[in-house]
Tab-separated table of C-alpha atoms in Angstrom:
chain	number	residue	atom	x	y	z
V	1	MET	CA	-2.872	55.275	-14.196
V	2	PRO	CA	-0.985	57.391	-16.703
V	3	GLN	CA	1.015	55.127	-19.721
V	4	PRO	CA	4.071	53.106	-17.982
V	5	LEU	CA	7.582	54.530	-19.334
V	6	ASN	CA	8.781	51.225	-19.532
V	7	TYR	CA	12.454	52.372	-18.840
V	8	LEU	CA	14.823	49.465	-18.174
V	9	LYS	CA	17.287	49.909	-14.883
V	10	GLU	CA	21.006	50.018	-14.617
V	11	THR	CA	22.688	47.280	-13.732
V	12	ALA	CA	23.865	47.774	-10.034
V	13	SER	CA	27.521	48.191	-9.970
V	14	GLN	CA	29.968	45.684	-7.999
V	15	THR	CA	33.349	46.114	-6.687
V	16	ALA	CA	36.440	45.056	-9.030
V	17	GLY	CA	37.537	43.218	-6.154
V	18	PRO	CA	41.339	42.651	-5.232
V	19	TYR	CA	41.941	40.471	-8.244
V	20	VAL	CA	41.040	43.062	-10.995
V	21	HIS	CA	44.126	42.571	-12.706
V	22	ILE	CA	43.148	39.277	-13.854
V	23	GLY	CA	40.536	40.486	-15.750
V	24	LEU	CA	42.040	43.962	-17.396
V	25	ILE	CA	45.995	43.682	-16.348
V	26	PRO	CA	46.786	40.219	-16.698
V	27	ALA	CA	50.478	40.240	-16.481
V	28	MET	CA	50.272	41.829	-12.939
V	29	ALA	CA	48.505	39.145	-11.910
V	30	GLY	CA	51.403	37.032	-12.903
V	31	PHE	CA	50.807	35.098	-16.280
V	32	ASP	CA	50.662	35.641	-19.692
V	33	ILE	CA	47.463	34.867	-22.004
V	34	PHE	CA	46.111	37.377	-24.925
V	35	GLU	CA	48.205	38.215	-28.059
V	36	LYS	CA	47.278	41.842	-27.421
V	37	ASN	CA	47.418	43.490	-24.011
V	38	PHE	CA	45.771	47.269	-23.013
V	39	SER	CA	48.391	49.104	-21.203
V	40	ASN	CA	49.498	52.440	-19.100
V	41	VAL	CA	51.242	53.780	-22.559
V	42	LEU	CA	48.860	55.807	-24.551
V	43	THR	CA	51.162	56.702	-27.333
V	44	THR	CA	52.874	55.156	-29.982
V	45	PRO	CA	55.790	57.066	-32.185
V	46	ASP	CA	53.530	58.765	-34.467
V	47	THR	CA	51.855	60.262	-31.623
V	48	GLN	CA	52.017	64.240	-32.044
V	49	GLY	CA	51.797	66.199	-28.694
V	50	GLU	CA	54.004	66.865	-25.810
V	51	ARG	CA	55.302	63.867	-24.414
V	52	ILE	CA	54.543	63.538	-20.840
V	53	THR	CA	54.367	61.115	-17.491
V	54	LEU	CA	51.574	60.731	-15.384
V	55	GLU	CA	52.170	59.601	-11.885
V	56	GLY	CA	50.735	59.494	-8.826
V	57	LYS	CA	48.757	57.443	-5.882
V	58	VAL	CA	45.472	56.708	-4.548
V	59	LEU	CA	45.037	57.341	-0.741
V	60	ASP	CA	42.603	55.609	1.582
V	61	GLY	CA	41.037	57.652	4.745
V	62	THR	CA	44.247	56.983	6.739
V	63	GLY	CA	46.485	58.408	4.213
V	64	THR	CA	47.777	55.147	2.655
V	65	PRO	CA	48.433	54.408	-0.966
V	66	LEU	CA	46.300	52.025	-2.434
V	67	ARG	CA	48.120	49.168	-3.850
V	68	ASP	CA	45.534	47.038	-5.619
V	69	VAL	CA	43.884	49.914	-7.230
V	70	LEU	CA	43.296	50.448	-10.903
V	71	LEU	CA	42.655	53.465	-13.192
V	72	GLU	CA	41.906	54.165	-16.603
V	73	ILE	CA	42.355	57.357	-18.059
V	74	TRP	CA	40.447	58.767	-21.004
V	75	GLN	CA	41.624	61.909	-23.179
V	76	ALA	CA	41.775	64.272	-25.747
V	77	ASN	CA	44.644	64.290	-28.497
V	78	ALA	CA	47.337	67.621	-28.850
V	79	SER	CA	44.290	69.071	-30.855
V	80	GLY	CA	41.773	69.122	-27.978
V	81	ARG	CA	39.946	66.119	-30.266
V	82	TYR	CA	38.209	63.210	-28.500
V	83	ASN	CA	38.890	59.936	-31.036
V	84	HIS	CA	35.041	59.445	-30.517
V	85	PRO	CA	32.259	60.057	-33.233
V	86	ALA	CA	30.061	61.975	-31.120
V	87	ASP	CA	33.271	65.034	-30.964
V	88	ARG	CA	32.821	67.163	-33.982
V	89	SER	CA	34.536	69.761	-32.632
V	90	ALA	CA	37.338	71.202	-35.137
V	91	GLY	CA	40.553	70.172	-33.701
V	92	ALA	CA	42.450	67.571	-36.284
V	93	LEU	CA	41.958	63.876	-35.088
V	94	SER	CA	44.776	61.702	-34.762
V	95	GLU	CA	43.464	57.992	-35.969
V	96	GLU	CA	46.459	56.309	-34.210
V	97	PHE	CA	45.503	57.621	-30.330
V	98	ARG	CA	43.141	56.231	-29.015
V	99	GLY	CA	43.347	58.330	-26.128
V	100	TRP	CA	42.655	56.056	-23.450
V	101	GLY	CA	44.712	53.300	-21.324
V	102	ARG	CA	45.331	51.542	-17.975
V	103	ALA	CA	47.209	50.941	-15.183
V	104	GLY	CA	47.252	49.106	-11.934
V	105	SER	CA	49.256	50.746	-9.212
V	106	ASP	CA	52.494	48.553	-7.710
V	107	PHE	CA	51.925	46.023	-5.624
V	108	GLU	CA	54.644	47.465	-3.140
V	109	SER	CA	54.395	51.434	-3.566
V	110	GLY	CA	50.990	52.491	-5.131
V	111	LEU	CA	52.711	54.366	-7.664
V	112	VAL	CA	50.418	54.437	-10.917
V	113	THR	CA	51.821	55.645	-14.137
V	114	PHE	CA	50.671	56.701	-17.374
V	115	GLU	CA	52.709	57.377	-20.548
V	116	THR	CA	51.008	59.607	-22.523
V	117	ILE	CA	50.737	63.261	-24.309
V	118	LYS	CA	49.293	66.423	-23.040
V	119	PRO	CA	45.911	66.953	-24.294
V	120	GLY	CA	44.977	70.108	-25.900
V	121	ALA	CA	42.375	72.811	-24.525
V	122	ILE	CA	38.965	71.563	-25.542
V	123	VAL	CA	35.863	73.454	-26.766
V	124	ASP	CA	32.498	71.972	-25.434
V	125	ARG	CA	29.679	71.695	-26.817
V	126	ALA	CA	28.283	75.200	-25.710
V	127	GLY	CA	31.421	76.358	-27.401
V	128	ARG	CA	33.201	77.282	-24.311
V	129	THR	CA	36.652	76.347	-23.909
V	130	CYS	CA	37.958	73.920	-21.318
V	131	ALA	CA	41.233	73.680	-19.821
V	132	PRO	CA	43.386	70.882	-20.917
V	133	HIS	CA	42.301	67.675	-18.810
V	134	VAL	CA	42.659	63.935	-18.386
V	135	ASN	CA	39.409	61.901	-17.413
V	136	VAL	CA	39.724	59.659	-14.515
V	137	TRP	CA	38.265	56.351	-13.384
V	138	ILE	CA	39.009	54.473	-10.515
V	139	VAL	CA	37.959	51.180	-9.022
V	140	ALA	CA	39.524	48.692	-6.877
V	141	ARG	CA	38.645	46.168	-3.807
V	142	GLY	CA	36.449	48.168	-1.057
V	143	ILE	CA	35.217	51.004	-3.991
V	144	ASN	CA	31.908	49.841	-4.823
V	145	ILE	CA	31.146	52.174	-8.099
V	146	GLY	CA	33.777	53.426	-10.192
V	147	LEU	CA	34.949	57.259	-9.126
V	148	ASN	CA	35.207	59.516	-11.951
V	149	THR	CA	37.505	62.637	-11.451
V	150	ARG	CA	40.050	65.005	-13.561
V	151	LEU	CA	43.720	65.794	-14.001
V	152	TYR	CA	44.232	69.684	-14.744
V	153	PHE	CA	47.562	70.553	-15.221
V	154	SER	CA	49.720	73.166	-12.979
V	155	ASP	CA	51.074	75.077	-16.022
V	156	GLU	CA	47.823	75.804	-17.098
V	157	GLU	CA	46.947	78.449	-14.692
V	158	ALA	CA	45.335	80.838	-16.824
V	159	ALA	CA	43.134	78.338	-18.396
V	160	ASN	CA	42.358	76.377	-15.260
V	161	ALA	CA	41.294	79.840	-13.729
V	162	ALA	CA	38.501	80.228	-16.615
V	163	ASP	CA	37.311	76.146	-16.809
V	164	PRO	CA	34.001	75.767	-16.418
V	165	VAL	CA	34.151	72.877	-14.707
V	166	LEU	CA	36.908	73.887	-12.243
V	167	ASN	CA	34.604	76.922	-11.598
V	168	LEU	CA	31.718	74.598	-10.351
V	169	ILE	CA	33.713	73.861	-7.080
V	170	GLU	CA	32.391	76.180	-4.567
V	171	GLN	CA	35.829	76.290	-2.279
V	172	PRO	CA	38.664	77.121	-4.122
V	173	SER	CA	40.908	75.010	-1.921
V	174	ARG	CA	39.259	71.821	-3.588
V	175	ARG	CA	40.368	73.088	-7.048
V	176	SER	CA	43.281	72.282	-5.849
V	177	THR	CA	42.691	69.037	-5.716
V	178	LEU	CA	42.559	68.212	-9.217
V	179	ILE	CA	45.840	69.945	-10.435
V	180	ALA	CA	48.600	67.753	-11.303
V	181	LYS	CA	52.166	69.519	-10.639
V	182	ARG	CA	54.519	69.285	-13.458
V	183	THR	CA	58.426	68.811	-12.559
V	184	GLU	CA	61.081	67.754	-15.218
V	185	ARG	CA	63.035	64.919	-14.404
V	186	GLY	CA	66.568	63.729	-16.258
V	187	GLY	CA	64.586	65.452	-19.290
V	188	LYS	CA	61.172	64.055	-18.924
V	189	VAL	CA	58.147	65.817	-18.410
V	190	VAL	CA	56.288	64.334	-15.037
V	191	TYR	CA	52.896	65.775	-14.094
V	192	SER	CA	52.290	64.228	-9.942
V	193	PHE	CA	48.961	63.753	-8.491
V	194	THR	CA	47.423	62.709	-5.286
V	195	ILE	CA	44.215	61.340	-5.020
V	196	ASN	CA	42.787	61.501	-1.650
V	197	LEU	CA	39.755	59.562	-1.285
V	198	GLN	CA	38.691	60.732	2.001
V	199	GLY	CA	40.309	63.501	4.845
V	200	PRO	CA	40.531	67.470	4.453
V	201	GLU	CA	42.116	66.803	1.281
V	202	GLU	CA	39.360	64.487	-0.051
V	203	THR	CA	39.617	64.889	-4.068
V	204	VAL	CA	36.429	66.100	-6.030
V	205	PHE	CA	34.700	63.565	-7.480
V	206	PHE	CA	32.095	63.791	-10.031
V	207	ASP	CA	28.475	62.302	-10.986
V	208	VAL	CA	28.872	62.072	-15.126
C	1	MET	CA	27.311	28.167	-31.568
C	2	ASN	CA	24.545	30.417	-33.130
C	3	ALA	CA	25.620	34.259	-33.221
C	4	GLN	CA	21.719	35.432	-33.542
C	5	ALA	CA	20.761	37.293	-30.646
C	6	PRO	CA	18.083	35.220	-28.908
C	7	ALA	CA	14.996	36.714	-27.493
C	8	LEU	CA	15.499	38.181	-24.230
C	9	ARG	CA	14.287	37.334	-20.267
C	10	ASP	CA	12.453	40.448	-19.448
C	11	ALA	CA	10.060	41.516	-21.965
C	12	ARG	CA	10.991	45.103	-22.421
C	13	LEU	CA	14.188	44.534	-23.392
C	14	ASN	CA	12.374	42.900	-26.431
C	15	ARG	CA	10.699	45.983	-27.346
C	16	PRO	CA	10.717	46.790	-31.267
C	17	GLU	CA	10.836	50.515	-31.271
C	18	PRO	CA	13.138	52.386	-29.482
C	19	LEU	CA	11.760	54.606	-26.971
C	20	THR	CA	13.796	57.858	-27.857
C	21	PRO	CA	14.560	59.144	-31.358
C	22	PRO	CA	18.235	58.335	-32.641
C	23	LEU	CA	21.066	59.204	-30.868
C	24	GLY	CA	21.950	62.535	-30.719
C	25	ASP	CA	24.765	64.645	-29.015
C	26	GLY	CA	23.122	64.213	-25.447
C	27	GLY	CA	24.722	63.228	-22.683
C	28	PHE	CA	23.457	60.341	-20.579
C	29	PHE	CA	20.370	59.552	-18.272
C	30	GLN	CA	20.979	60.988	-14.771
C	31	ARG	CA	22.659	57.665	-12.368
C	32	ASP	CA	19.698	56.359	-10.417
C	33	ARG	CA	22.013	56.028	-7.645
C	34	SER	CA	19.683	54.290	-5.229
C	35	ILE	CA	20.180	50.961	-7.294
C	36	HIS	CA	23.463	51.355	-6.620
C	37	PRO	CA	26.107	50.239	-3.509
C	38	PRO	CA	26.673	53.425	-1.593
C	39	ALA	CA	30.267	54.051	-1.501
C	40	HIS	CA	30.174	53.443	2.340
C	41	ALA	CA	28.716	50.066	3.118
C	42	PRO	CA	30.066	49.409	6.652
C	43	GLY	CA	29.198	45.666	6.445
C	44	TYR	CA	31.938	45.533	3.255
C	45	LYS	CA	34.801	46.368	5.460
C	46	SER	CA	37.036	47.264	2.608
C	47	SER	CA	34.744	49.988	2.093
C	48	VAL	CA	35.158	52.098	4.895
C	49	LEU	CA	38.376	53.500	4.168
C	50	ARG	CA	37.783	53.612	0.184
C	51	SER	CA	34.755	55.630	0.151
C	52	PRO	CA	34.385	59.312	-0.554
C	53	ARG	CA	32.505	61.358	2.135
C	54	GLN	CA	32.017	64.408	0.198
C	55	ALA	CA	29.133	65.031	-2.106
C	56	LEU	CA	29.442	63.981	-5.590
C	57	LEU	CA	30.028	67.406	-7.942
C	58	SER	CA	27.385	66.709	-10.825
C	59	LEU	CA	28.218	67.278	-14.600
C	60	GLU	CA	25.673	67.482	-17.048
C	61	GLY	CA	27.382	65.750	-19.640
C	62	SER	CA	30.398	67.381	-20.893
C	63	ILE	CA	31.961	66.155	-24.129
C	64	SER	CA	34.876	64.392	-22.117
C	65	GLU	CA	31.899	61.926	-20.413
C	66	ILE	CA	29.554	61.619	-23.787
C	67	THR	CA	33.005	60.061	-25.756
C	68	GLY	CA	34.851	57.101	-24.623
C	69	PRO	CA	37.171	54.548	-26.297
C	70	VAL	CA	36.377	52.700	-29.386
C	71	PHE	CA	37.668	48.859	-29.686
C	72	GLY	CA	37.501	46.823	-32.604
C	73	HIS	CA	38.418	43.062	-33.357
C	74	ASN	CA	41.681	44.116	-34.146
C	75	ASP	CA	42.520	44.430	-30.276
C	76	LEU	CA	41.315	40.615	-29.684
C	77	GLY	CA	42.449	37.313	-30.545
C	78	PRO	CA	40.568	34.406	-31.727
C	79	LEU	CA	39.847	32.716	-28.452
C	80	ASP	CA	39.768	35.789	-26.369
C	81	ASN	CA	36.126	34.941	-25.450
C	82	ASP	CA	37.102	30.900	-24.681
C	83	LEU	CA	38.057	30.281	-21.530
C	84	ILE	CA	38.086	26.546	-22.286
C	85	ARG	CA	40.958	26.718	-24.622
C	86	ASN	CA	42.454	30.249	-24.140
C	87	TYR	CA	44.918	29.012	-21.278
C	88	ALA	CA	44.812	24.961	-22.254
C	89	LYS	CA	48.341	23.908	-21.969
C	90	ASP	CA	47.883	19.791	-21.921
C	91	GLY	CA	44.015	19.385	-21.359
C	92	ASP	CA	40.651	21.088	-20.429
C	93	PRO	CA	40.200	22.570	-17.459
C	94	ILE	CA	38.457	21.133	-14.281
C	95	GLY	CA	34.476	22.102	-13.870
C	96	GLU	CA	31.353	22.382	-15.325
C	97	ARG	CA	31.377	23.566	-18.604
C	98	ILE	CA	28.896	26.423	-19.241
C	99	VAL	CA	28.396	29.301	-21.587
C	100	VAL	CA	27.456	32.406	-20.497
C	101	HIS	CA	25.554	34.929	-22.841
C	102	GLY	CA	23.511	38.003	-23.093
C	103	ARG	CA	23.072	41.197	-24.548
C	104	VAL	CA	24.406	44.771	-23.518
C	105	VAL	CA	21.331	46.851	-23.469
C	106	ASP	CA	20.951	50.642	-22.694
C	107	GLU	CA	18.219	51.719	-20.518
C	108	THR	CA	16.172	52.253	-23.751
C	109	GLY	CA	16.509	49.090	-24.905
C	110	ARG	CA	18.186	49.720	-27.218
C	111	GLY	CA	21.437	47.159	-28.003
C	112	VAL	CA	25.021	48.779	-27.965
C	113	PRO	CA	26.899	47.606	-30.576
C	114	ASN	CA	30.291	46.771	-31.064
C	115	THR	CA	31.457	47.377	-27.084
C	116	LEU	CA	33.991	45.804	-25.446
C	117	VAL	CA	32.916	43.225	-22.443
C	118	GLU	CA	35.819	41.577	-20.267
C	119	PHE	CA	35.272	39.038	-17.748
C	120	TRP	CA	37.353	37.360	-14.885
C	121	GLN	CA	36.482	34.836	-12.609
C	122	ALA	CA	38.220	32.034	-10.045
C	123	ASN	CA	38.586	28.357	-11.178
C	124	ALA	CA	36.107	25.834	-10.376
C	125	GLY	CA	38.031	25.321	-7.013
C	126	GLY	CA	37.591	29.015	-6.027
C	127	ARG	CA	40.807	29.595	-6.671
C	128	TYR	CA	42.203	32.782	-8.681
C	129	ARG	CA	45.203	32.884	-10.887
C	130	HIS	CA	46.781	35.549	-8.904
C	131	LYS	CA	50.409	36.320	-7.203
C	132	LYS	CA	48.064	37.606	-4.194
C	133	ASP	CA	45.381	34.781	-4.048
C	134	THR	CA	46.643	32.242	-1.064
C	135	TYR	CA	43.683	29.989	-0.978
C	136	LEU	CA	44.577	26.603	-0.613
C	137	ALA	CA	42.371	25.518	-3.463
C	138	PRO	CA	44.743	24.481	-6.245
C	139	ILE	CA	45.437	26.133	-9.350
C	140	ASP	CA	44.180	24.829	-12.490
C	141	PRO	CA	46.976	24.822	-15.012
C	142	ASN	CA	44.859	24.763	-17.931
C	143	PHE	CA	42.799	27.981	-16.722
C	144	GLY	CA	43.231	31.408	-16.906
C	145	GLY	CA	40.297	32.846	-16.014
C	146	CYS	CA	39.812	35.704	-18.074
C	147	GLY	CA	38.554	36.856	-21.473
C	148	ARG	CA	36.874	39.443	-23.472
C	149	ALA	CA	34.286	39.760	-26.597
C	150	LEU	CA	33.032	42.400	-28.534
C	151	THR	CA	28.816	42.592	-28.615
C	152	ASP	CA	27.563	42.320	-32.004
C	153	ASP	CA	24.982	44.902	-34.101
C	154	THR	CA	22.377	44.042	-31.672
C	155	GLY	CA	24.533	44.403	-28.352
C	156	TYR	CA	25.003	40.547	-28.105
C	157	TYR	CA	28.092	38.670	-26.628
C	158	TYR	CA	28.826	35.424	-25.479
C	159	PHE	CA	31.688	33.179	-24.051
C	160	ARG	CA	32.678	29.853	-22.898
C	161	THR	CA	34.035	29.103	-19.346
C	162	VAL	CA	33.870	26.336	-16.622
C	163	LYS	CA	31.653	27.393	-13.417
C	164	PRO	CA	33.872	29.187	-10.845
C	165	GLY	CA	33.778	27.939	-6.934
C	166	PRO	CA	33.057	29.991	-4.041
C	167	TYR	CA	35.679	30.281	-1.706
C	168	PRO	CA	36.662	32.297	1.660
C	169	TRP	CA	37.775	35.847	2.290
C	170	ARG	CA	38.484	38.367	4.796
C	171	ASN	CA	35.506	40.179	6.145
C	172	TYR	CA	33.521	38.576	8.923
C	173	VAL	CA	35.578	35.384	10.593
C	174	ASN	CA	33.723	32.851	8.190
C	175	SER	CA	32.769	34.947	4.940
C	176	TRP	CA	32.259	33.225	1.590
C	177	ARG	CA	31.880	34.172	-2.119
C	178	PRO	CA	29.150	33.279	-3.719
C	179	ALA	CA	29.978	31.773	-7.412
C	180	HIS	CA	30.712	34.742	-9.608
C	181	ILE	CA	31.907	36.173	-12.603
C	182	HIS	CA	33.394	39.488	-12.655
C	183	PHE	CA	32.312	41.769	-15.776
C	184	SER	CA	34.032	45.206	-17.040
C	185	VAL	CA	31.599	47.108	-20.056
C	186	PHE	CA	32.529	50.151	-21.518
C	187	GLY	CA	29.116	51.439	-23.766
C	188	SER	CA	29.836	54.215	-26.056
C	189	GLY	CA	30.794	56.961	-23.678
C	190	PHE	CA	33.130	57.060	-20.708
C	191	ALA	CA	30.222	57.992	-18.332
C	192	GLN	CA	28.395	54.361	-19.042
C	193	ARG	CA	31.913	52.468	-17.802
C	194	LEU	CA	30.526	49.968	-15.575
C	195	ILE	CA	32.070	46.933	-13.357
C	196	THR	CA	30.038	44.577	-12.112
C	197	GLN	CA	29.791	40.941	-11.128
C	198	MET	CA	27.200	38.027	-12.115
C	199	TYR	CA	25.937	35.368	-9.851
C	200	PHE	CA	24.474	31.876	-10.591
C	201	GLU	CA	20.578	30.797	-10.103
C	202	GLY	CA	20.126	28.875	-6.697
C	203	ASP	CA	23.411	29.617	-5.172
C	204	PRO	CA	22.386	29.703	-1.240
C	205	LEU	CA	25.402	32.145	-0.580
C	206	ILE	CA	23.892	35.156	-2.380
C	207	PRO	CA	21.439	35.791	0.676
C	208	ILE	CA	24.248	36.154	2.692
C	209	CYS	CA	27.182	37.678	1.015
C	210	PRO	CA	28.443	40.987	2.434
C	211	ILE	CA	29.488	42.445	-1.253
C	212	LEU	CA	26.146	41.671	-2.542
C	213	THR	CA	24.199	42.947	-0.279
C	214	THR	CA	25.567	46.030	-0.239
C	215	ILE	CA	22.851	46.865	-3.109
C	216	PRO	CA	20.157	48.546	-1.409
C	217	ASP	CA	17.306	47.320	-3.925
C	218	LYS	CA	16.223	43.917	-3.884
C	219	ASP	CA	14.890	43.956	-7.717
C	220	ALA	CA	18.647	45.713	-8.805
C	221	LEU	CA	20.384	42.445	-6.892
C	222	ASP	CA	18.168	39.739	-8.591
C	223	ARG	CA	19.188	40.982	-11.754
C	224	LEU	CA	22.308	40.611	-11.203
C	225	VAL	CA	21.753	36.463	-10.832
C	226	ALA	CA	21.708	34.838	-13.844
C	227	PRO	CA	19.017	32.077	-14.516
C	228	LEU	CA	19.784	28.551	-16.300
C	229	ASP	CA	18.968	28.987	-19.872
C	230	LEU	CA	18.371	25.408	-20.829
C	231	ASN	CA	17.609	26.276	-24.335
C	232	ALA	CA	20.614	27.691	-25.381
C	233	SER	CA	23.067	24.812	-23.510
C	234	THR	CA	24.352	22.135	-25.880
C	235	PRO	CA	23.461	18.611	-25.049
C	236	PHE	CA	26.197	16.130	-23.467
C	237	ASP	CA	28.717	19.723	-23.758
C	238	SER	CA	27.618	22.277	-21.753
C	239	LEU	CA	25.111	24.710	-20.143
C	240	ALA	CA	24.059	27.972	-20.623
C	241	TYR	CA	23.231	30.553	-18.072
C	242	ARG	CA	22.035	33.987	-19.522
C	243	PHE	CA	23.424	37.169	-18.489
C	244	ASP	CA	21.847	40.641	-20.205
C	245	ILE	CA	23.754	43.880	-18.825
C	246	VAL	CA	21.753	47.170	-19.062
C	247	LEU	CA	24.336	50.524	-19.685
C	248	ARG	CA	22.959	53.942	-19.050
C	249	GLY	CA	20.299	55.597	-21.938
C	250	GLN	CA	21.812	58.569	-23.976
C	251	ARG	CA	19.549	61.935	-23.885
C	252	SER	CA	18.466	62.252	-27.447
C	253	THR	CA	18.907	66.012	-28.908
C	254	TYR	CA	15.426	67.082	-30.409
C	255	PHE	CA	17.005	70.658	-31.670
C	256	GLU	CA	20.206	71.843	-32.829
C	257	ASN	CA	22.259	73.112	-30.090
C	258	ARG	CA	23.110	76.839	-28.975
C	259	THR	CA	25.718	77.784	-31.138
C	260	ALA	CA	28.971	79.264	-29.629
C	261	GLY	CA	28.483	82.795	-27.628
C	262	ASN	CA	24.556	82.535	-27.280
């Protein structure tokens, strides 16, 4: 018998359930408990970068919006730098911009929104330039293990065409499931997205 | 309460030396999906229309996933890990007083320090303080049902609460959830993000729960069941349960990465 390796096993995932808001966004559950709360607003008045709204829905296999879904996003700042010690790239760090937020979908419409800035292009660890993107993590009742996907930006056509992750997707039609569409509404920049959990338009999800 | 990390129930968690060299820029160990519930688990009916059917696309740990949000004590309030006090209006909540404690470690057994752990639960009667919960058991005016903590330098966390009750839900005609506490954990990279549920030793609803039994691996299921930890209890005050959480391990960088263009 060879020596045992003795690695531990990761703790098994379980669904976040329909009442995830109690723990993660108590105001949505209907009460006020913490002095400080996390939210869907990533920006402060000092944040550098183009202000954008990310707005979208998560649809089930019938095309119906999930009205009890929770999304978290994780992104770089406008210089393409993540606020984390493992990111040693050259972009300027913004100490006040954590780059993370969470949002629950509206209980009626299923709409999810984030107020943030457009991230810069990222230089990955192999030195390749990656198109600007926002990392998305999705949990809800009926989702047994959190789903990882990304949002890219429709006005970054050249960068998207060269992006090493988008190019891993074999079918060009599936790449488009990760592109948020830019519009302007009342002077605000809005990127709209739809995440399809199933069906012919199923969003690309990652094993990260 | 003693914040010193006590010994872990799984002896492997007490390994004195890390198995791998100090953390590098490496990605995380590949997730062993055979111990996680599959996305499509028909016995848990809500998963049927909410489960992707295409294969996941594998990413070998880009900078976007090995990084993740950093939290600090400034994000928390002083009562955030005391569910007996953090929503008390005119007295203590009803129920069995318990302490839940444990360590957050990675697959190498190394403690995950300064990471955010969030938890939420029903009250002692099995009712959630949530506008969408209509179960007939009453709301407890002194219980909110949520809290959070940062792990210490060794990955240790603890909180105080009342033991949640089981409750019925719409899956089969007569489905009941075993008593449980939901946990959300971050780790150091977004790829470690995890939500799970902790159950209580001896609960007869565990083997027939349609959500718990989505887990295909018996040992992985057992690791979600917290044992009574009498040594950590406080006489004439509260019992204690031990719940250790394992996040994915991180590959080390043994040699310099290739530089740009190579």
